[in-house]
Amino acid sequence: MPSPQYDCLCAGIIVADHVCKAIDHMPKPGELILTDEMELTTGGCASNVAADLARLERQVAIAGIVGQDVFGRFVEESLIQSGVHCEYLMKSDQLPTSGSFVINVQGEDRRFIHSVAANSLFTGETVTEEQIRSSRILYLGGYCLSEELSPDNVAKMFRIAKDAGVTTVLDVVTPRPDDYWKMLKPVLPLSDYFLPNNDEGELITGESDPIAQARAFKAAGAKTVIITCGSEGSILIDDQKTIHSEVYPVNLVDGTGSGDAFVAGFIHGLLEGASPEECLRFGSALGHSCVRATGATAGIFTRGELNQFLSSHELPVKTL
């Protein structure tokens, strides 16, 4: 068997983000608020994780769909410039590129206004066995956002990966209250790693405690579950143990993409053959770097910066 061409294939949602620097309050109807800067950046789980991994000198490809419009061209050019291989990126003349307005207000969590657009055309059926076998890890981001990316299609992708010895990593986006179990139950038993945040975990399971959320996902078949909990750190449960990691202190500028950065850091740890505890440290450190700058990928550590940061900063990780 030839060795895989890529460290990771990042499949899923691709978005053009319009991000404002923090304003002091949300505008009232008809009110104009000034911000120091409004940026157009790449966004979406698949593109964020891909760009972050490329920043860490990983060989990474992306599979997803953009529109044949100015935003699609911007996203593709930005990904290529960041070092992501885009030969599996598809273009649609039916729908425009997916977009998000990311509104930052001082002292508050960010707000999103999102258009699914071309991402609704990504069914997973175009991700071929050859593409999956070309990579060491298959990451799928943004699952549950669109019903077109069906459990049957995702399960087929993940079965191909499992048969090929490719590690499967699943992430979700849950835009509204719904019964997400119908989408997750066929897929979680094929997922080596499942990485929702605690808000998504609560929406899916009804449990407010992240440990209870993780146990519910583990009981549904996921091999290893990681629940990210913002400033409260993260929880990891696998067959052997339950672990809690804290977070690195940071001066928050913009939280956009921090969860995706955590996932990218965690995947980087997996590729390094690191322990679960060390994978949490990689993820936490990359998430820390993300929130220092506006946009989902602008502040991400290089590989050298990540290693230097980890060697000079301790992160408490304990077994519960």
Short mmCIF file of C-alpha atoms in Angstrom, two decimals:
data_model
loop_
_atom_site.label_atom_id
_atom_site.label_comp_id
_atom_site.label_asym_id
_atom_site.label_seq_id
_atom_site.Cartn_x
_atom_site.Cartn_y
_atom_site.Cartn_z
CA MET A 1 0.00 0.00 0.00
CA PRO A 2 1.40 3.47 -0.88
CA SER A 3 1.69 5.87 2.07
CA PRO A 4 -1.10 8.47 2.34
CA GLN A 5 -0.61 11.68 0.39
CA TYR A 6 -2.19 13.89 3.06
CA ASP A 7 -2.10 14.08 6.83
CA CYS A 8 -5.76 15.12 6.91
CA LEU A 9 -8.67 15.47 4.52
CA CYS A 10 -10.99 18.19 5.84
CA ALA A 11 -14.52 17.74 4.49
CA GLY A 12 -17.60 19.82 5.24
CA ILE A 13 -18.68 23.42 5.41
CA ILE A 14 -16.74 26.27 3.79
CA VAL A 15 -17.76 29.86 4.50
CA ALA A 16 -16.77 33.44 3.69
CA ASP A 17 -16.83 35.30 7.02
CA HIS A 18 -17.46 39.03 7.36
CA VAL A 19 -16.06 39.90 10.79
CA CYS A 20 -16.25 43.24 12.60
CA LYS A 21 -13.88 44.36 15.33
CA ALA A 22 -15.68 44.75 18.64
CA ILE A 23 -18.34 47.45 18.92
CA ASP A 24 -19.47 48.83 22.28
CA HIS A 25 -23.14 47.89 21.86
CA MET A 26 -25.57 46.36 19.40
CA PRO A 27 -27.15 49.07 17.21
CA LYS A 28 -30.76 49.99 17.74
CA PRO A 29 -33.12 49.92 14.72
CA GLY A 30 -31.87 52.55 12.25
CA GLU A 31 -28.70 53.26 14.26
CA LEU A 32 -25.23 53.30 12.62
CA ILE A 33 -22.35 51.92 14.70
CA LEU A 34 -18.73 52.38 13.69
CA THR A 35 -16.14 49.63 14.00
CA ASP A 36 -12.39 49.99 13.58
CA GLU A 37 -12.27 47.28 10.96
CA MET A 38 -14.50 44.98 8.91
CA GLU A 39 -12.65 41.97 7.50
CA LEU A 40 -13.48 39.38 4.88
CA THR A 41 -11.91 36.09 5.99
CA THR A 42 -12.27 32.38 5.36
CA GLY A 43 -14.56 30.54 7.77
CA GLY A 44 -16.47 27.32 8.24
CA CYS A 45 -15.28 24.21 10.06
CA ALA A 46 -13.59 22.49 7.12
CA SER A 47 -11.71 25.53 5.86
CA ASN A 48 -10.69 26.71 9.34
CA VAL A 49 -9.32 23.32 10.40
CA ALA A 50 -7.58 22.89 7.04
CA ALA A 51 -5.91 26.31 7.17
CA ASP A 52 -4.87 25.82 10.80
CA LEU A 53 -3.31 22.42 10.04
CA ALA A 54 -1.49 23.86 7.04
CA ARG A 55 -0.12 26.56 9.35
CA LEU A 56 1.34 23.70 11.40
CA GLU A 57 3.09 22.42 8.24
CA ARG A 58 0.67 19.54 7.76
CA GLN A 59 -0.20 18.26 4.29
CA VAL A 60 -3.95 18.86 4.15
CA ALA A 61 -6.66 18.76 1.48
CA ILE A 62 -10.18 20.16 1.58
CA ALA A 63 -13.42 18.69 0.22
CA GLY A 64 -16.48 20.92 -0.01
CA ILE A 65 -18.36 23.36 -2.24
CA VAL A 66 -18.19 27.11 -2.90
CA GLY A 67 -20.14 29.21 -5.36
CA GLN A 68 -18.79 30.54 -8.63
CA ASP A 69 -18.70 34.07 -7.25
CA VAL A 70 -16.26 36.60 -5.84
CA PHE A 71 -16.50 35.08 -2.36
CA GLY A 72 -15.81 31.58 -3.68
CA ARG A 73 -12.74 32.84 -5.52
CA PHE A 74 -11.58 34.64 -2.39
CA VAL A 75 -11.98 31.51 -0.24
CA GLU A 76 -10.15 29.28 -2.74
CA GLU A 77 -7.30 31.76 -3.21
CA SER A 78 -6.98 32.23 0.56
CA LEU A 79 -6.85 28.47 1.18
CA ILE A 80 -4.27 27.91 -1.53
CA GLN A 81 -2.18 30.78 -0.15
CA SER A 82 -2.32 29.20 3.30
CA GLY A 83 -0.99 25.92 1.90
CA VAL A 84 -4.22 23.89 1.64
CA HIS A 85 -4.59 21.58 -1.37
CA CYS A 86 -7.83 22.48 -3.16
CA GLU A 87 -8.04 19.87 -5.95
CA TYR A 88 -11.11 18.31 -4.26
CA LEU A 89 -12.86 21.70 -3.87
CA MET A 90 -16.03 21.89 -5.97
CA LYS A 91 -17.71 24.98 -7.45
CA SER A 92 -21.44 25.44 -7.93
CA ASP A 93 -23.19 27.68 -10.42
CA GLN A 94 -26.51 26.99 -8.64
CA LEU A 95 -25.94 28.70 -5.30
CA PRO A 96 -23.57 31.38 -3.96
CA THR A 97 -20.78 30.76 -1.47
CA SER A 98 -21.96 30.32 2.10
CA GLY A 99 -21.49 33.42 4.25
CA SER A 100 -21.56 34.56 7.87
CA PHE A 101 -21.71 37.96 9.51
CA VAL A 102 -19.73 37.71 12.74
CA ILE A 103 -20.67 40.51 15.13
CA ASN A 104 -18.33 41.16 18.05
CA VAL A 105 -19.58 43.27 20.97
CA GLN A 106 -17.22 44.22 23.78
CA GLY A 107 -17.65 41.98 26.81
CA GLU A 108 -20.11 39.65 25.04
CA ASP A 109 -19.91 36.40 23.10
CA ARG A 110 -19.91 36.85 19.33
CA ARG A 111 -23.13 36.72 17.29
CA PHE A 112 -23.59 35.04 13.92
CA ILE A 113 -25.92 35.59 10.96
CA HIS A 114 -25.42 32.72 8.52
CA SER A 115 -26.47 31.70 5.02
CA VAL A 116 -26.00 27.98 4.27
CA ALA A 117 -26.10 28.59 0.48
CA ALA A 118 -23.68 26.32 -1.46
CA ASN A 119 -22.93 24.20 1.61
CA SER A 120 -26.43 22.75 1.24
CA LEU A 121 -25.18 21.07 -1.95
CA PHE A 122 -22.46 19.16 -0.09
CA THR A 123 -23.96 15.71 0.42
CA GLY A 124 -20.73 13.82 1.04
CA GLU A 125 -21.37 11.63 -2.02
CA THR A 126 -18.63 13.40 -3.98
CA VAL A 127 -15.97 12.43 -1.41
CA THR A 128 -14.53 9.35 -3.10
CA GLU A 129 -12.85 6.28 -1.69
CA GLU A 130 -9.64 7.39 -3.39
CA GLN A 131 -9.80 10.77 -1.66
CA ILE A 132 -10.42 9.17 1.74
CA ARG A 133 -7.61 6.65 1.29
CA SER A 134 -5.26 9.48 0.33
CA SER A 135 -5.23 10.72 3.93
CA ARG A 136 -4.25 9.56 7.42
CA ILE A 137 -7.22 11.32 9.06
CA LEU A 138 -10.70 12.14 7.72
CA TYR A 139 -12.23 15.16 9.46
CA LEU A 140 -15.87 16.06 8.82
CA GLY A 141 -16.94 19.48 10.10
CA GLY A 142 -20.36 21.12 10.16
CA TYR A 143 -22.38 17.91 10.32
CA CYS A 144 -26.08 18.47 11.25
CA LEU A 145 -26.15 21.97 9.69
CA SER A 146 -27.73 20.67 6.49
CA GLU A 147 -29.94 17.60 6.07
CA GLU A 148 -28.46 17.02 2.60
CA LEU A 149 -25.33 15.72 4.33
CA SER A 150 -27.28 12.67 5.42
CA PRO A 151 -26.42 10.02 8.04
CA ASP A 152 -26.32 7.37 5.31
CA ASN A 153 -23.80 9.34 3.26
CA VAL A 154 -21.61 10.17 6.27
CA ALA A 155 -21.75 6.59 7.53
CA LYS A 156 -20.63 5.41 4.07
CA MET A 157 -17.69 7.84 4.11
CA PHE A 158 -16.68 6.76 7.61
CA ARG A 159 -16.99 3.02 6.78
CA ILE A 160 -14.63 3.51 3.85
CA ALA A 161 -12.24 5.30 6.20
CA LYS A 162 -12.45 2.58 8.85
CA ASP A 163 -11.83 -0.16 6.24
CA ALA A 164 -8.78 1.79 5.02
CA GLY A 165 -7.39 2.36 8.52
CA VAL A 166 -8.09 6.12 8.30
CA THR A 167 -8.92 7.81 11.61
CA THR A 168 -12.36 9.50 11.65
CA VAL A 169 -13.00 12.83 13.41
CA LEU A 170 -16.53 14.28 13.59
CA ASP A 171 -17.64 17.81 14.46
CA VAL A 172 -21.13 19.30 14.38
CA VAL A 173 -22.98 22.58 13.94
CA THR A 174 -26.43 22.70 15.56
CA PRO A 175 -28.20 25.91 14.45
CA ARG A 176 -31.52 25.38 16.26
CA PRO A 177 -33.27 23.03 18.70
CA ASP A 178 -33.98 19.75 16.94
CA ASP A 179 -33.73 16.00 17.37
CA TYR A 180 -30.12 15.54 16.27
CA TRP A 181 -29.90 11.97 17.55
CA LYS A 182 -31.44 10.71 14.31
CA MET A 183 -28.43 12.10 12.46
CA LEU A 184 -25.83 11.12 15.06
CA LYS A 185 -26.77 7.56 16.05
CA PRO A 186 -25.85 5.98 12.68
CA VAL A 187 -22.52 7.87 12.60
CA LEU A 188 -21.14 7.95 16.16
CA PRO A 189 -20.24 4.21 16.21
CA LEU A 190 -18.00 4.91 13.20
CA SER A 191 -16.41 8.01 14.79
CA ASP A 192 -13.02 7.63 16.43
CA TYR A 193 -13.23 11.17 17.84
CA PHE A 194 -16.31 13.35 18.37
CA LEU A 195 -15.71 16.99 19.33
CA PRO A 196 -18.82 19.09 20.05
CA ASN A 197 -18.81 22.08 22.37
CA ASN A 198 -20.88 22.04 25.56
CA ASP A 199 -23.64 24.23 24.07
CA GLU A 200 -24.06 21.78 21.20
CA GLY A 201 -23.81 18.90 23.68
CA GLU A 202 -26.62 20.34 25.79
CA LEU A 203 -28.82 21.01 22.76
CA ILE A 204 -28.39 17.40 21.60
CA THR A 205 -28.52 15.52 24.91
CA GLY A 206 -30.54 17.85 27.16
CA GLU A 207 -27.76 17.51 29.75
CA SER A 208 -26.12 20.66 31.13
CA ASP A 209 -23.15 18.79 32.64
CA PRO A 210 -20.45 18.23 29.97
CA ILE A 211 -19.39 14.94 31.59
CA ALA A 212 -22.97 13.67 31.29
CA GLN A 213 -23.01 14.86 27.67
CA ALA A 214 -19.77 13.02 26.92
CA ARG A 215 -21.05 9.84 28.54
CA ALA A 216 -24.22 10.00 26.43
CA PHE A 217 -22.20 10.31 23.22
CA LYS A 218 -19.85 7.53 24.36
CA ALA A 219 -22.84 5.29 25.09
CA ALA A 220 -24.10 6.01 21.55
CA GLY A 221 -20.90 4.53 20.14
CA ALA A 222 -18.27 7.27 19.77
CA LYS A 223 -14.85 5.84 20.62
CA THR A 224 -13.47 9.05 22.20
CA VAL A 225 -15.54 12.14 23.07
CA ILE A 226 -14.10 15.60 23.68
CA ILE A 227 -16.43 18.36 24.93
CA THR A 228 -14.98 21.87 24.70
CA CYS A 229 -16.37 24.22 27.33
CA GLY A 230 -14.94 27.65 26.51
CA SER A 231 -13.22 29.23 29.51
CA GLU A 232 -14.02 26.11 31.57
CA GLY A 233 -11.61 23.99 29.53
CA SER A 234 -12.45 20.62 28.01
CA ILE A 235 -13.54 17.11 28.96
CA LEU A 236 -12.26 13.92 27.30
CA ILE A 237 -13.76 10.47 27.81
CA ASP A 238 -12.41 7.32 26.20
CA ASP A 239 -12.46 3.62 27.12
CA GLN A 240 -9.85 4.09 29.85
CA LYS A 241 -10.51 7.38 31.63
CA THR A 242 -12.16 10.77 31.99
CA ILE A 243 -9.87 13.80 31.73
CA HIS A 244 -10.40 17.52 32.37
CA SER A 245 -8.06 20.17 31.01
CA GLU A 246 -8.10 23.85 31.90
CA VAL A 247 -7.41 26.70 29.45
CA TYR A 248 -4.44 28.97 28.87
CA PRO A 249 -5.20 32.55 30.02
CA VAL A 250 -5.57 34.95 27.11
CA ASN A 251 -6.68 38.49 26.28
CA LEU A 252 -9.69 37.68 24.11
CA VAL A 253 -9.92 39.73 20.90
CA ASP A 254 -12.28 37.55 18.82
CA GLY A 255 -13.49 34.03 19.59
CA THR A 256 -14.32 33.22 15.95
CA GLY A 257 -12.77 29.90 14.93
CA SER A 258 -11.46 29.01 18.39
CA GLY A 259 -13.32 25.70 18.46
CA ASP A 260 -11.98 24.79 15.02
CA ALA A 261 -8.47 25.76 16.15
CA PHE A 262 -8.86 23.40 19.13
CA VAL A 263 -9.85 20.61 16.74
CA ALA A 264 -6.88 21.34 14.47
CA GLY A 265 -4.50 21.30 17.44
CA PHE A 266 -6.02 18.04 18.68
CA ILE A 267 -5.64 16.46 15.21
CA HIS A 268 -2.04 17.69 15.10
CA GLY A 269 -1.51 15.87 18.39
CA LEU A 270 -3.00 12.68 16.96
CA LEU A 271 -0.66 12.93 13.98
CA GLU A 272 2.24 13.34 16.41
CA GLY A 273 1.18 10.14 18.20
CA ALA A 274 0.59 12.14 21.40
CA SER A 275 -1.30 10.94 24.48
CA PRO A 276 -4.89 12.14 25.07
CA GLU A 277 -3.57 14.59 27.68
CA GLU A 278 -1.03 16.00 25.23
CA CYS A 279 -3.65 16.20 22.46
CA LEU A 280 -5.76 18.37 24.78
CA ARG A 281 -2.75 20.60 25.37
CA PHE A 282 -2.14 20.94 21.62
CA GLY A 283 -5.81 21.78 21.10
CA SER A 284 -5.98 24.26 23.96
CA ALA A 285 -2.79 26.02 22.85
CA LEU A 286 -3.97 26.43 19.25
CA GLY A 287 -7.38 27.64 20.47
CA HIS A 288 -5.54 30.13 22.69
CA SER A 289 -3.60 31.46 19.70
CA CYS A 290 -6.76 31.86 17.61
CA VAL A 291 -8.59 34.31 19.88
CA ARG A 292 -5.72 36.81 19.95
CA ALA A 293 -6.69 38.29 16.56
CA THR A 294 -9.82 39.10 14.55
CA GLY A 295 -10.96 36.29 12.24
CA ALA A 296 -10.89 32.52 12.42
CA THR A 297 -7.28 31.88 11.34
CA ALA A 298 -5.29 35.13 11.55
CA GLY A 299 -3.77 34.50 15.00
CA ILE A 300 -2.95 30.80 14.65
CA PHE A 301 0.49 29.70 15.87
CA THR A 302 3.03 28.36 13.42
CA ARG A 303 4.47 24.95 14.29
CA GLY A 304 7.53 26.57 15.86
CA GLU A 305 5.43 29.03 17.86
CA LEU A 306 3.18 26.21 19.08
CA ASN A 307 6.12 24.12 20.28
CA GLN A 308 7.72 27.12 21.99
CA PHE A 309 4.43 28.04 23.69
CA LEU A 310 3.87 24.49 24.93
CA SER A 311 7.40 24.26 26.31
CA SER A 312 7.05 27.49 28.27
CA HIS A 313 3.42 27.26 29.49
CA GLU A 314 1.91 24.63 31.77
CA LEU A 315 -1.70 23.51 31.33
CA PRO A 316 -3.30 21.60 34.21
CA VAL A 317 -4.78 18.32 32.93
CA LYS A 318 -6.17 15.90 35.49
CA THR A 319 -7.90 12.53 35.51
CA LEU A 320 -11.34 12.66 37.13
#
